[in-house]
PDB file of N, CA and C in Angstrom:
ATOM      1  N   MET S   1       0.913  -1.351  -0.102  1.00 92.00           N
ATOM      2  CA  MET S   1      -0.054   0.034   0.126  1.00 92.00           C
ATOM      3  C   MET S   1       0.860   1.126   0.001  1.00 92.00           C
ATOM      4  N   ARG S   2       0.307   2.248  -0.607  1.00 96.00           N
ATOM      5  CA  ARG S   2       1.145   3.493  -0.817  1.00 96.00           C
ATOM      6  C   ARG S   2       0.581   4.484   0.219  1.00 96.00           C
ATOM      7  N   LEU S   3       1.412   5.068   1.165  1.00 96.00           N
ATOM      8  CA  LEU S   3       1.056   6.189   1.834  1.00 96.00           C
ATOM      9  C   LEU S   3       1.538   7.520   1.438  1.00 96.00           C
ATOM     10  N   VAL S   4       0.599   8.545   1.634  1.00 95.00           N
ATOM     11  CA  VAL S   4       0.946  10.019   1.299  1.00 95.00           C
ATOM     12  C   VAL S   4       0.822  10.707   2.698  1.00 95.00           C
ATOM     13  N   VAL S   5       2.060  11.684   2.958  1.00 96.00           N
ATOM     14  CA  VAL S   5       1.665  12.370   3.982  1.00 96.00           C
ATOM     15  C   VAL S   5       1.832  14.041   3.435  1.00 96.00           C
ATOM     16  N   ASP S   6       0.929  14.742   4.176  1.00 96.00           N
ATOM     17  CA  ASP S   6       0.972  16.284   3.824  1.00 96.00           C
ATOM     18  C   ASP S   6       1.788  16.838   4.919  1.00 96.00           C
ATOM     19  N   LEU S   7       3.054  17.003   4.412  1.00 93.00           N
ATOM     20  CA  LEU S   7       4.100  17.406   5.283  1.00 93.00           C
ATOM     21  C   LEU S   7       3.903  19.018   5.734  1.00 93.00           C
ATOM     22  N   ASN S   8       3.130  19.824   4.792  1.00 94.00           N
ATOM     23  CA  ASN S   8       2.561  21.159   5.308  1.00 94.00           C
ATOM     24  C   ASN S   8       1.666  21.038   6.278  1.00 94.00           C
ATOM     25  N   ARG S   9       1.036  19.955   6.590  1.00 95.00           N
ATOM     26  CA  ARG S   9      -0.189  19.923   7.672  1.00 95.00           C
ATOM     27  C   ARG S   9       0.384  19.147   8.721  1.00 95.00           C
ATOM     28  N   CYS S  10       1.420  18.409   8.605  1.00 94.00           N
ATOM     29  CA  CYS S  10       1.999  17.537   9.783  1.00 94.00           C
ATOM     30  C   CYS S  10       2.573  18.689  10.685  1.00 94.00           C
ATOM     31  N   GLN S  11       2.124  18.515  12.077  1.00 93.00           N
ATOM     32  CA  GLN S  11       2.635  19.296  13.123  1.00 93.00           C
ATOM     33  C   GLN S  11       3.603  18.553  14.234  1.00 93.00           C
ATOM     34  N   GLY S  12       3.985  17.414  13.620  1.00 93.00           N
ATOM     35  CA  GLY S  12       5.219  16.750  14.525  1.00 93.00           C
ATOM     36  C   GLY S  12       4.731  16.191  15.702  1.00 93.00           C
ATOM     37  N   TYR S  13       3.550  15.999  15.650  1.00 94.00           N
ATOM     38  CA  TYR S  13       3.038  15.211  17.113  1.00 94.00           C
ATOM     39  C   TYR S  13       3.456  13.930  17.573  1.00 94.00           C
ATOM     40  N   ALA S  14       4.017  13.147  16.300  1.00 94.00           N
ATOM     41  CA  ALA S  14       4.482  11.785  16.332  1.00 94.00           C
ATOM     42  C   ALA S  14       3.580  10.892  16.648  1.00 94.00           C
ATOM     43  N   GLN S  15       2.455  10.875  16.894  1.00 96.00           N
ATOM     44  CA  GLN S  15       1.564   9.608  17.123  1.00 96.00           C
ATOM     45  C   GLN S  15       1.922   8.689  16.194  1.00 96.00           C
ATOM     46  N   CYS S  16       1.897   8.948  15.207  1.00 96.00           N
ATOM     47  CA  CYS S  16       2.205   7.858  14.019  1.00 96.00           C
ATOM     48  C   CYS S  16       3.453   7.172  14.111  1.00 96.00           C
ATOM     49  N   ALA S  17       4.544   7.698  14.649  1.00 96.00           N
ATOM     50  CA  ALA S  17       6.041   6.999  14.854  1.00 96.00           C
ATOM     51  C   ALA S  17       5.929   6.189  16.151  1.00 96.00           C
ATOM     52  N   PHE S  18       5.031   6.522  17.060  1.00 96.00           N
ATOM     53  CA  PHE S  18       4.751   6.002  18.324  1.00 96.00           C
ATOM     54  C   PHE S  18       3.979   4.463  17.939  1.00 96.00           C
ATOM     55  N   LEU S  19       2.898   4.641  16.744  1.00 97.00           N
ATOM     56  CA  LEU S  19       2.161   3.388  16.452  1.00 97.00           C
ATOM     57  C   LEU S  19       2.612   2.612  15.481  1.00 97.00           C
ATOM     58  N   ALA S  20       3.398   3.167  14.680  1.00 96.00           N
ATOM     59  CA  ALA S  20       4.096   2.387  13.492  1.00 96.00           C
ATOM     60  C   ALA S  20       5.694   2.935  13.373  1.00 96.00           C
ATOM     61  N   PRO S  21       6.513   2.615  14.391  1.00 96.00           N
ATOM     62  CA  PRO S  21       7.776   3.074  14.330  1.00 96.00           C
ATOM     63  C   PRO S  21       8.660   2.586  13.179  1.00 96.00           C
ATOM     64  N   ASP S  22       8.237   1.475  12.640  1.00 95.00           N
ATOM     65  CA  ASP S  22       8.936   0.903  11.416  1.00 95.00           C
ATOM     66  C   ASP S  22       8.647   1.573  10.112  1.00 95.00           C
ATOM     67  N   VAL S  23       7.504   2.379  10.149  1.00 97.00           N
ATOM     68  CA  VAL S  23       7.066   3.080   8.855  1.00 97.00           C
ATOM     69  C   VAL S  23       7.306   4.523   9.107  1.00 97.00           C
ATOM     70  N   PHE S  24       7.255   5.167  10.354  1.00 97.00           N
ATOM     71  CA  PHE S  24       7.336   6.532  10.452  1.00 97.00           C
ATOM     72  C   PHE S  24       8.396   6.817  11.561  1.00 97.00           C
ATOM     73  N   ALA S  25       8.995   7.910  11.334  1.00 96.00           N
ATOM     74  CA  ALA S  25      10.046   8.302  12.631  1.00 96.00           C
ATOM     75  C   ALA S  25      10.241   9.867  12.156  1.00 96.00           C
ATOM     76  N   MET S  26      10.677  10.349  13.583  1.00 94.00           N
ATOM     77  CA  MET S  26      10.607  11.802  13.614  1.00 94.00           C
ATOM     78  C   MET S  26      12.217  12.255  13.416  1.00 94.00           C
ATOM     79  N   HIS S  27      12.469  13.141  12.627  1.00 91.00           N
ATOM     80  CA  HIS S  27      13.936  13.492  12.529  1.00 91.00           C
ATOM     81  C   HIS S  27      14.130  14.843  12.979  1.00 91.00           C
ATOM     82  N   GLY S  28      14.722  14.800  14.328  1.00 86.00           N
ATOM     83  CA  GLY S  28      14.696  16.025  15.293  1.00 86.00           C
ATOM     84  C   GLY S  28      13.285  16.153  15.816  1.00 86.00           C
ATOM     85  N   ASP S  29      12.981  17.369  16.078  1.00 78.00           N
ATOM     86  CA  ASP S  29      11.711  17.890  16.893  1.00 78.00           C
ATOM     87  C   ASP S  29      10.495  17.967  15.791  1.00 78.00           C
ATOM     88  N   GLU S  30      10.740  18.186  14.306  1.00 76.00           N
ATOM     89  CA  GLU S  30       9.745  18.684  13.733  1.00 76.00           C
ATOM     90  C   GLU S  30       9.680  17.804  12.337  1.00 76.00           C
ATOM     91  N   SER S  31      10.659  17.128  11.978  1.00 90.00           N
ATOM     92  CA  SER S  31      10.680  16.471  10.667  1.00 90.00           C
ATOM     93  C   SER S  31      10.163  15.207  10.603  1.00 90.00           C
ATOM     94  N   LEU S  32       9.122  14.911   9.885  1.00 94.00           N
ATOM     95  CA  LEU S  32       8.783  13.453   9.719  1.00 94.00           C
ATOM     96  C   LEU S  32       9.435  12.669   8.444  1.00 94.00           C
ATOM     97  N   LEU S  33       9.784  11.644   9.092  1.00 96.00           N
ATOM     98  CA  LEU S  33      10.341  10.669   7.713  1.00 96.00           C
ATOM     99  C   LEU S  33       9.452   9.443   7.857  1.00 96.00           C
ATOM    100  N   TYR S  34       9.264   8.905   6.775  1.00 96.00           N
ATOM    101  CA  TYR S  34       8.185   7.892   6.486  1.00 96.00           C
ATOM    102  C   TYR S  34       8.641   7.204   5.123  1.00 96.00           C
ATOM    103  N   HIS S  35       8.256   5.811   5.310  1.00 95.00           N
ATOM    104  CA  HIS S  35       8.317   4.934   3.949  1.00 95.00           C
ATOM    105  C   HIS S  35       6.948   4.944   3.276  1.00 95.00           C
ATOM    106  N   PRO S  36       7.001   5.318   2.086  1.00 95.00           N
ATOM    107  CA  PRO S  36       5.647   5.851   1.143  1.00 95.00           C
ATOM    108  C   PRO S  36       5.285   4.370   0.683  1.00 95.00           C
ATOM    109  N   GLU S  37       5.934   3.330   0.491  1.00 95.00           N
ATOM    110  CA  GLU S  37       5.641   1.914   0.209  1.00 95.00           C
ATOM    111  C   GLU S  37       5.487   1.110   1.431  1.00 95.00           C
ATOM    112  N   VAL S  38       4.278   0.460   1.726  1.00 94.00           N
ATOM    113  CA  VAL S  38       4.411  -0.045   2.973  1.00 94.00           C
ATOM    114  C   VAL S  38       3.767  -1.561   2.700  1.00 94.00           C
ATOM    115  N   GLU S  39       4.104  -2.832   3.425  1.00 93.00           N
ATOM    116  CA  GLU S  39       3.608  -3.977   3.252  1.00 93.00           C
ATOM    117  C   GLU S  39       2.347  -4.204   3.642  1.00 93.00           C
ATOM    118  N   GLU S  40       1.448  -5.081   3.130  1.00 91.00           N
ATOM    119  CA  GLU S  40       0.187  -5.161   3.529  1.00 91.00           C
ATOM    120  C   GLU S  40       0.160  -5.677   5.009  1.00 91.00           C
ATOM    121  N   ASP S  41       1.035  -6.430   5.418  1.00 93.00           N
ATOM    122  CA  ASP S  41       1.002  -6.997   6.839  1.00 93.00           C
ATOM    123  C   ASP S  41       1.334  -6.119   7.929  1.00 93.00           C
ATOM    124  N   ARG S  42       1.471  -4.609   7.411  1.00 93.00           N
ATOM    125  CA  ARG S  42       1.430  -3.534   8.355  1.00 93.00           C
ATOM    126  C   ARG S  42       0.235  -2.627   8.293  1.00 93.00           C
ATOM    127  N   ARG S  43      -0.932  -3.066   7.556  1.00 92.00           N
ATOM    128  CA  ARG S  43      -2.006  -2.420   7.301  1.00 92.00           C
ATOM    129  C   ARG S  43      -2.686  -2.072   9.033  1.00 92.00           C
ATOM    130  N   GLU S  44      -2.683  -3.021   9.756  1.00 94.00           N
ATOM    131  CA  GLU S  44      -3.424  -2.453  11.153  1.00 94.00           C
ATOM    132  C   GLU S  44      -2.777  -1.394  11.854  1.00 94.00           C
ATOM    133  N   ASP S  45      -1.304  -1.476  11.757  1.00 95.00           N
ATOM    134  CA  ASP S  45      -0.752  -0.387  12.592  1.00 95.00           C
ATOM    135  C   ASP S  45      -0.639   0.997  11.757  1.00 95.00           C
ATOM    136  N   VAL S  46      -0.669   0.799  10.612  1.00 95.00           N
ATOM    137  CA  VAL S  46      -0.724   2.126   9.688  1.00 95.00           C
ATOM    138  C   VAL S  46      -2.309   2.641   9.794  1.00 95.00           C
ATOM    139  N   ALA S  47      -3.281   1.863   9.886  1.00 95.00           N
ATOM    140  CA  ALA S  47      -4.517   2.205  10.119  1.00 95.00           C
ATOM    141  C   ALA S  47      -4.539   3.171  11.436  1.00 95.00           C
ATOM    142  N   ARG S  48      -4.192   2.446  12.558  1.00 96.00           N
ATOM    143  CA  ARG S  48      -4.152   3.114  13.768  1.00 96.00           C
ATOM    144  C   ARG S  48      -3.316   4.325  13.533  1.00 96.00           C
ATOM    145  N   ALA S  49      -2.073   4.433  12.961  1.00 97.00           N
ATOM    146  CA  ALA S  49      -1.385   5.741  12.847  1.00 97.00           C
ATOM    147  C   ALA S  49      -2.070   6.797  11.951  1.00 97.00           C
ATOM    148  N   VAL S  50      -2.835   6.447  11.101  1.00 96.00           N
ATOM    149  CA  VAL S  50      -3.545   7.298  10.138  1.00 96.00           C
ATOM    150  C   VAL S  50      -4.909   7.887  11.034  1.00 96.00           C
ATOM    151  N   ALA S  51      -5.458   7.008  12.058  1.00 97.00           N
ATOM    152  CA  ALA S  51      -6.450   7.555  12.816  1.00 97.00           C
ATOM    153  C   ALA S  51      -6.241   8.458  13.906  1.00 97.00           C
ATOM    154  N   ALA S  52      -4.841   8.196  14.277  1.00 97.00           N
ATOM    155  CA  ALA S  52      -4.297   8.772  15.441  1.00 97.00           C
ATOM    156  C   ALA S  52      -3.863  10.363  15.375  1.00 97.00           C
ATOM    157  N   CYS S  53      -3.657  10.543  13.850  1.00 97.00           N
ATOM    158  CA  CYS S  53      -2.892  11.699  13.366  1.00 97.00           C
ATOM    159  C   CYS S  53      -3.913  12.927  13.737  1.00 97.00           C
ATOM    160  N   PRO S  54      -3.597  13.809  14.705  1.00 97.00           N
ATOM    161  CA  PRO S  54      -4.425  14.818  15.185  1.00 97.00           C
ATOM    162  C   PRO S  54      -4.902  15.891  14.033  1.00 97.00           C
ATOM    163  N   VAL S  55      -4.055  15.949  13.023  1.00 97.00           N
ATOM    164  CA  VAL S  55      -4.267  16.846  12.069  1.00 97.00           C
ATOM    165  C   VAL S  55      -4.679  16.229  10.664  1.00 97.00           C
ATOM    166  N   GLN S  56      -4.970  15.071  10.953  1.00 96.00           N
ATOM    167  CA  GLN S  56      -5.105  14.256   9.690  1.00 96.00           C
ATOM    168  C   GLN S  56      -4.414  14.399   8.454  1.00 96.00           C
ATOM    169  N   ALA S  57      -2.926  14.308   8.671  1.00 97.00           N
ATOM    170  CA  ALA S  57      -1.879  14.612   7.677  1.00 97.00           C
ATOM    171  C   ALA S  57      -1.704  13.189   6.816  1.00 97.00           C
ATOM    172  N   ILE S  58      -2.017  12.149   7.480  1.00 97.00           N
ATOM    173  CA  ILE S  58      -1.592  10.731   6.647  1.00 97.00           C
ATOM    174  C   ILE S  58      -2.585  10.255   5.986  1.00 97.00           C
ATOM    175  N   MET S  59      -2.417   9.889   4.726  1.00 95.00           N
ATOM    176  CA  MET S  59      -3.706   9.282   4.105  1.00 95.00           C
ATOM    177  C   MET S  59      -2.987   7.780   3.293  1.00 95.00           C
ATOM    178  N   VAL S  60      -3.984   6.880   2.889  1.00 90.00           N
ATOM    179  CA  VAL S  60      -3.708   5.674   2.413  1.00 90.00           C
ATOM    180  C   VAL S  60      -3.988   6.177   0.717  1.00 90.00           C
ATOM    181  N   ASP S  61      -3.226   5.884  -0.242  1.00 83.00           N
ATOM    182  CA  ASP S  61      -3.648   6.394  -1.382  1.00 83.00           C
ATOM    183  C   ASP S  61      -4.348   5.382  -2.240  1.00 83.00           C
ATOM    184  N   ALA S  62      -5.711   5.754  -2.376  1.00 56.00           N
ATOM    185  CA  ALA S  62      -6.720   4.891  -3.012  1.00 56.00           C
ATOM    186  C   ALA S  62      -6.289   4.338  -4.372  1.00 56.00           C
ATOM    187  N   ASN S  63      -5.449   4.980  -4.951  1.00 64.00           N
ATOM    188  CA  ASN S  63      -5.162   4.410  -6.313  1.00 64.00           C
ATOM    189  C   ASN S  63      -3.741   3.311  -6.221  1.00 64.00           C
ATOM    190  N   SER S  64      -3.394   2.886  -5.288  1.00 59.00           N
ATOM    191  CA  SER S  64      -2.758   2.143  -4.963  1.00 59.00           C
ATOM    192  C   SER S  64      -3.358   0.798  -4.776  1.00 59.00           C
ATOM    193  N   PRO S  65      -2.621  -0.504  -4.916  1.00 54.00           N
ATOM    194  CA  PRO S  65      -3.041  -1.740  -4.325  1.00 54.00           C
ATOM    195  C   PRO S  65      -3.275  -1.539  -2.881  1.00 54.00           C
ATOM    196  N   GLY S  66      -4.245  -1.947  -2.322  1.00 51.00           N
ATOM    197  CA  GLY S  66      -4.393  -1.837  -0.810  1.00 51.00           C
ATOM    198  C   GLY S  66      -5.061  -0.745  -0.324  1.00 51.00           C
ATOM    199  N   GLY S  67      -5.015   0.213  -1.276  1.00 48.00           N
ATOM    200  CA  GLY S  67      -6.034   1.509  -0.796  1.00 48.00           C
ATOM    201  C   GLY S  67      -7.338   1.274  -0.367  1.00 48.00           C
ATOM    202  N   ASN S  68      -7.922   1.980   0.528  1.00 49.00           N
ATOM    203  CA  ASN S  68      -9.088   1.665   1.226  1.00 49.00           C
ATOM    204  C   ASN S  68     -10.043   2.852   0.895  1.00 49.00           C
ATOM    205  N   PRO S  69     -10.719   2.882  -0.400  1.00 39.00           N
ATOM    206  CA  PRO S  69     -11.803   3.916  -0.627  1.00 39.00           C
ATOM    207  C   PRO S  69     -12.763   4.055   0.184  1.00 39.00           C
ATOM    208  N   GLY S  70     -13.433   5.267   0.370  1.00 36.00           N
ATOM    209  CA  GLY S  70     -14.478   5.279   1.151  1.00 36.00           C
ATOM    210  C   GLY S  70     -14.333   5.351   2.579  1.00 36.00           C
ATOM    211  N   THR S  71     -13.261   5.462   3.195  1.00 39.00           N
ATOM    212  CA  THR S  71     -13.022   5.397   4.670  1.00 39.00           C
ATOM    213  C   THR S  71     -12.404   6.719   4.873  1.00 39.00           C
ATOM    214  N   GLY S  72     -12.148   7.596   3.863  1.00 41.00           N
ATOM    215  CA  GLY S  72     -11.685   9.012   4.257  1.00 41.00           C
ATOM    216  C   GLY S  72     -10.148   8.954   4.479  1.00 41.00           C
ATOM    217  N   GLN S  73      -9.501   7.679   3.778  1.00 41.00           N
ATOM    218  CA  GLN S  73      -7.980   7.427   3.848  1.00 41.00           C
ATOM    219  C   GLN S  73      -7.490   7.618   2.780  1.00 41.00           C
ATOM    220  N   GLU S  74      -8.331   8.072   1.813  1.00 40.00           N
ATOM    221  CA  GLU S  74      -7.716   8.122   0.173  1.00 40.00           C
ATOM    222  C   GLU S  74      -6.921   9.494   0.194  1.00 40.00           C
ATOM    223  N   ALA S  75      -6.102   9.583  -0.837  1.00 38.00           N
ATOM    224  CA  ALA S  75      -5.342  10.584  -1.215  1.00 38.00           C
ATOM    225  C   ALA S  75      -6.144  11.639  -1.901  1.00 38.00           C
ATOM    226  N   ASP S  76      -6.055  13.326  -1.501  1.00 37.00           N
ATOM    227  CA  ASP S  76      -6.565  14.121  -2.110  1.00 37.00           C
ATOM    228  C   ASP S  76      -5.879  14.192  -3.730  1.00 37.00           C
ATOM    229  N   ARG S  77      -6.621  14.401  -4.730  1.00 29.00           N
ATOM    230  CA  ARG S  77      -6.196  14.309  -6.083  1.00 29.00           C
ATOM    231  C   ARG S  77      -6.877  15.404  -6.630  1.00 29.00           C
TER     232      ARG S  77
END
């Protein structure tokens, strides 16, 4: 599955890094690093990270295999 993070919206709360540390990591106090391509077996942790983002900056790309249309997790296009 493919992740898209709006880095302009991200405020560095790091909830995603706490819930899926193998996908998201903070670099310093404010910069988010993440893997845009994530294996399907990480779907549950990624879904928790998406839901926990207080500014809704993380989306699952609906146009990629494993996207989840209709849940508000698709990328804005």
